Tab-separated table of C-alpha atoms in Angstrom:
chain	number	residue	atom	x	y	z
A	1	MET	CA	0.017	0.047	-0.045
A	2	ASP	CA	1.500	3.389	-1.016
A	3	LEU	CA	1.289	6.613	0.991
A	4	ALA	CA	-1.663	8.043	-0.932
A	5	GLN	CA	-3.779	4.924	-0.230
A	6	LEU	CA	-2.635	4.881	3.465
A	7	ILE	CA	-3.787	8.467	4.250
A	8	LYS	CA	-6.570	9.125	1.656
A	9	GLY	CA	-9.550	10.630	3.400
A	10	LYS	CA	-7.638	11.695	6.636
A	11	ARG	CA	-8.216	15.190	7.943
A	12	VAL	CA	-4.947	17.109	8.180
A	13	LEU	CA	-4.112	20.503	9.920
A	14	VAL	CA	-1.082	22.320	8.438
A	15	THR	CA	0.095	25.318	10.334
A	16	GLY	CA	2.055	28.097	8.700
A	17	ALA	CA	0.442	26.781	5.377
A	18	SER	CA	0.548	30.065	3.362
A	19	SER	CA	4.133	29.673	2.043
A	20	GLY	CA	7.392	27.602	2.253
A	21	LEU	CA	7.303	24.122	3.732
A	22	GLY	CA	3.700	24.581	4.892
A	23	LEU	CA	2.482	25.211	1.335
A	24	HIS	CA	4.565	22.064	0.164
A	25	PHE	CA	2.869	19.890	2.828
A	26	ALA	CA	-0.533	21.155	1.907
A	27	ARG	CA	0.008	20.341	-1.825
A	28	LEU	CA	1.446	16.852	-0.842
A	29	PHE	CA	-1.674	15.932	1.321
A	30	ALA	CA	-4.007	17.350	-1.304
A	31	ARG	CA	-2.526	14.977	-3.915
A	32	CYS	CA	-3.050	12.139	-1.414
A	33	GLY	CA	-6.785	12.927	-1.169
A	34	CYS	CA	-6.763	14.288	2.294
A	35	GLY	CA	-9.136	16.798	3.682
A	36	LEU	CA	-7.250	19.883	4.733
A	37	VAL	CA	-7.415	22.532	7.329
A	38	LEU	CA	-4.891	25.311	6.618
A	39	GLY	CA	-3.870	27.640	9.410
A	40	ALA	CA	-1.853	30.991	8.964
A	41	ARG	CA	-1.816	34.534	9.948
A	42	ARG	CA	-2.169	35.566	6.323
A	43	THR	CA	-5.541	34.014	5.393
A	44	GLU	CA	-5.841	35.624	2.050
A	45	LYS	CA	-3.135	33.555	0.711
A	46	LEU	CA	-4.842	30.415	2.065
A	47	GLU	CA	-8.165	31.357	0.314
A	48	GLN	CA	-6.207	31.765	-2.973
A	49	LEU	CA	-4.646	28.413	-2.501
A	50	ALA	CA	-7.862	26.476	-1.831
A	51	PRO	CA	-8.974	26.002	-5.428
A	52	GLU	CA	-5.569	24.660	-6.394
A	53	LEU	CA	-5.813	22.084	-3.549
A	54	HIS	CA	-9.344	20.972	-4.553
A	55	GLN	CA	-8.255	20.534	-8.037
A	56	ALA	CA	-5.168	18.463	-6.844
A	57	GLY	CA	-7.470	15.939	-4.977
A	58	SER	CA	-8.457	17.390	-1.543
A	59	PRO	CA	-12.239	16.843	-1.044
A	60	GLN	CA	-12.445	19.670	1.551
A	61	VAL	CA	-10.194	22.699	2.246
A	62	ASP	CA	-10.903	24.887	5.262
A	63	CYS	CA	-8.929	28.060	5.819
A	64	LEU	CA	-8.631	29.785	9.106
A	65	ALA	CA	-6.745	32.520	10.912
A	66	LEU	CA	-4.135	31.052	13.243
A	67	ASP	CA	-1.413	32.861	15.179
A	68	VAL	CA	0.454	30.119	17.048
A	69	THR	CA	1.923	32.666	19.406
A	70	ASP	CA	-1.461	33.653	20.746
A	71	PRO	CA	-3.119	30.989	23.021
A	72	ASP	CA	-6.578	32.436	22.346
A	73	SER	CA	-6.113	32.258	18.613
A	74	VAL	CA	-4.998	28.603	18.850
A	75	ALA	CA	-7.918	27.706	21.079
A	76	ALA	CA	-10.416	29.512	18.781
A	77	ALA	CA	-8.965	27.759	15.762
A	78	PHE	CA	-9.518	24.350	17.260
A	79	VAL	CA	-13.142	25.282	18.166
A	80	ALA	CA	-13.652	26.259	14.574
A	81	ILE	CA	-11.975	23.114	13.217
A	82	HIS	CA	-14.341	20.875	15.258
A	83	ARG	CA	-17.373	22.763	14.210
A	84	SER	CA	-16.499	22.449	10.580
A	85	GLY	CA	-16.134	18.785	10.321
A	86	SER	CA	-14.717	15.571	11.932
A	87	LEU	CA	-11.769	15.335	14.364
A	88	LEU	CA	-8.362	15.919	12.950
A	89	ASP	CA	-6.287	12.928	12.167
A	90	VAL	CA	-3.009	14.555	11.593
A	91	VAL	CA	-1.419	17.887	12.647
A	92	ILE	CA	1.667	19.145	10.821
A	93	ASN	CA	3.036	21.642	13.326
A	94	ASN	CA	5.092	23.773	10.891
A	95	ALA	CA	4.734	27.445	11.737
A	96	GLY	CA	8.126	29.004	12.388
A	97	ILE	CA	10.496	31.941	11.855
A	98	SER	CA	14.176	32.075	11.574
A	99	GLY	CA	14.938	35.170	13.638
A	100	GLU	CA	18.559	35.442	12.354
A	101	GLY	CA	20.916	37.675	14.348
A	102	LEU	CA	24.142	37.522	16.171
A	103	ALA	CA	23.596	36.845	19.884
A	104	LEU	CA	25.479	40.004	21.098
A	105	THR	CA	23.323	42.393	19.052
A	106	GLN	CA	20.014	40.529	19.031
A	107	GLU	CA	17.181	42.295	20.722
A	108	VAL	CA	15.253	40.482	23.536
A	109	GLN	CA	12.112	41.023	21.573
A	110	ALA	CA	13.461	39.237	18.585
A	111	PHE	CA	14.726	36.347	20.607
A	112	ASP	CA	11.266	36.051	22.361
A	113	ALA	CA	9.540	36.048	18.974
A	114	VAL	CA	11.581	33.057	17.770
A	115	MET	CA	10.819	31.181	21.055
A	116	HIS	CA	7.179	32.078	20.979
A	117	THR	CA	6.635	30.913	17.438
A	118	ASN	CA	8.840	27.932	17.059
A	119	LEU	CA	8.686	26.402	20.507
A	120	ARG	CA	5.846	27.781	22.443
A	121	GLY	CA	3.597	27.891	19.387
A	122	THR	CA	4.438	24.146	18.617
A	123	TRP	CA	3.495	23.340	22.229
A	124	LEU	CA	0.264	25.264	22.075
A	125	VAL	CA	-1.066	23.584	18.953
A	126	ALA	CA	0.121	20.138	20.048
A	127	ILE	CA	-1.585	20.446	23.353
A	128	GLN	CA	-4.951	21.547	21.813
A	129	ALA	CA	-4.872	18.617	19.424
A	130	ALA	CA	-3.971	16.048	22.143
A	131	ARG	CA	-6.728	17.414	24.362
A	132	ALA	CA	-9.292	17.078	21.700
A	133	TRP	CA	-8.258	13.493	20.748
A	134	LYS	CA	-8.173	12.511	24.485
A	135	GLU	CA	-11.651	14.102	25.304
A	136	ASN	CA	-13.259	12.438	22.329
A	137	GLY	CA	-11.669	8.985	22.844
A	138	HIS	CA	-9.898	9.221	19.494
A	139	SER	CA	-6.919	6.871	19.273
A	140	GLY	CA	-4.257	7.167	16.634
A	141	GLY	CA	-3.861	10.895	16.231
A	142	VAL	CA	-0.590	11.890	14.606
A	143	ILE	CA	1.435	14.981	15.280
A	144	VAL	CA	4.523	15.851	13.225
A	145	ASN	CA	6.577	18.854	14.574
A	146	ILE	CA	8.739	20.465	12.100
A	147	GLY	CA	12.228	20.967	13.530
A	148	SER	CA	15.473	21.482	11.761
A	149	ILE	CA	18.888	20.038	11.417
A	150	GLN	CA	19.963	23.277	13.090
A	151	GLY	CA	18.337	21.899	16.375
A	152	GLU	CA	21.166	19.329	16.305
A	153	GLY	CA	24.020	21.824	15.561
A	154	VAL	CA	25.121	25.402	15.694
A	155	ALA	CA	25.848	28.212	13.271
A	156	PRO	CA	26.744	31.951	13.665
A	157	GLY	CA	23.655	34.161	13.817
A	158	LEU	CA	21.089	31.361	14.585
A	159	SER	CA	21.395	30.932	18.383
A	160	ALA	CA	17.821	31.642	18.988
A	161	TYR	CA	16.582	29.546	16.061
A	162	SER	CA	18.847	26.691	16.925
A	163	ALA	CA	17.808	26.666	20.614
A	164	SER	CA	14.135	26.769	19.678
A	165	LYS	CA	14.498	23.823	17.268
A	166	ALA	CA	16.439	21.814	19.863
A	167	GLY	CA	13.670	22.597	22.255
A	168	VAL	CA	11.167	21.324	19.667
A	169	ALA	CA	13.006	18.005	19.387
A	170	HIS	CA	13.201	17.479	23.110
A	171	LEU	CA	9.583	18.612	23.602
A	172	THR	CA	8.485	16.022	21.057
A	173	ARG	CA	10.295	13.243	22.935
A	174	ASN	CA	8.644	14.259	26.207
A	175	LEU	CA	5.096	14.488	24.636
A	176	ALA	CA	5.635	11.239	22.910
A	177	LEU	CA	6.405	9.550	26.297
A	178	GLU	CA	3.416	11.182	27.991
A	179	TRP	CA	0.814	10.607	25.162
A	180	ALA	CA	1.642	7.161	24.150
A	181	ARG	CA	-1.018	5.842	26.616
A	182	TYR	CA	-3.592	7.761	24.634
A	183	GLY	CA	-2.551	6.233	21.271
A	184	ILE	CA	-1.135	9.635	20.042
A	185	ARG	CA	2.043	9.425	17.954
A	186	ILE	CA	4.265	12.432	17.776
A	187	ASN	CA	7.507	12.824	15.933
A	188	THR	CA	9.854	15.667	14.706
A	189	LEU	CA	10.905	16.023	11.127
A	190	GLU	CA	14.302	17.851	10.796
A	191	PRO	CA	14.738	19.193	7.340
A	192	GLY	CA	17.935	20.666	6.146
A	193	TYR	CA	18.470	23.970	4.402
A	194	ILE	CA	15.632	24.553	1.871
A	195	ARG	CA	15.187	27.656	-0.379
A	196	THR	CA	11.560	28.893	-0.156
A	197	ASP	CA	9.640	32.024	-0.952
A	198	SER	CA	9.084	32.697	2.776
A	199	PRO	CA	9.837	36.320	3.950
């Protein structure tokens, strides 16, 4: 059985879906016949993308405003998701920023923005998904947190980013340990350097 047959008909949330890797993941799942929930701060791009994803094979594409740095936005997004259809099967926890800057000159606000988006945001989305699955007795939910090879190494100007992605990897290990009893599978994908059109 190939991937498309295995996941066809599943309902998938992709955060940060308006560009970059999030857009790539959305297109991949559409081709596999998955129902999609696309979350991003820039919803106009999601709305423009929806017809393409329908044509590619997705039976349903829902677009919603989602700011992973805002707990209220994340909670509201999951309320909207559950009102619009069945429970999610898969969460692609992709939203993130690079926050480049040398440590000695980086502003505190810039450091915090990286941590709030990449690490805290990943945690907020994962928690909401897991709570929904646990409360509804749904076994077999899958979360894929998008980390980076930079979470396993270092480079000049990326101290905040590297620390945040290392945190994502370790957070994933902890959540996998805690949530195995509920049948929730959670893993980290750590891609290398990829050129995208993200700002």
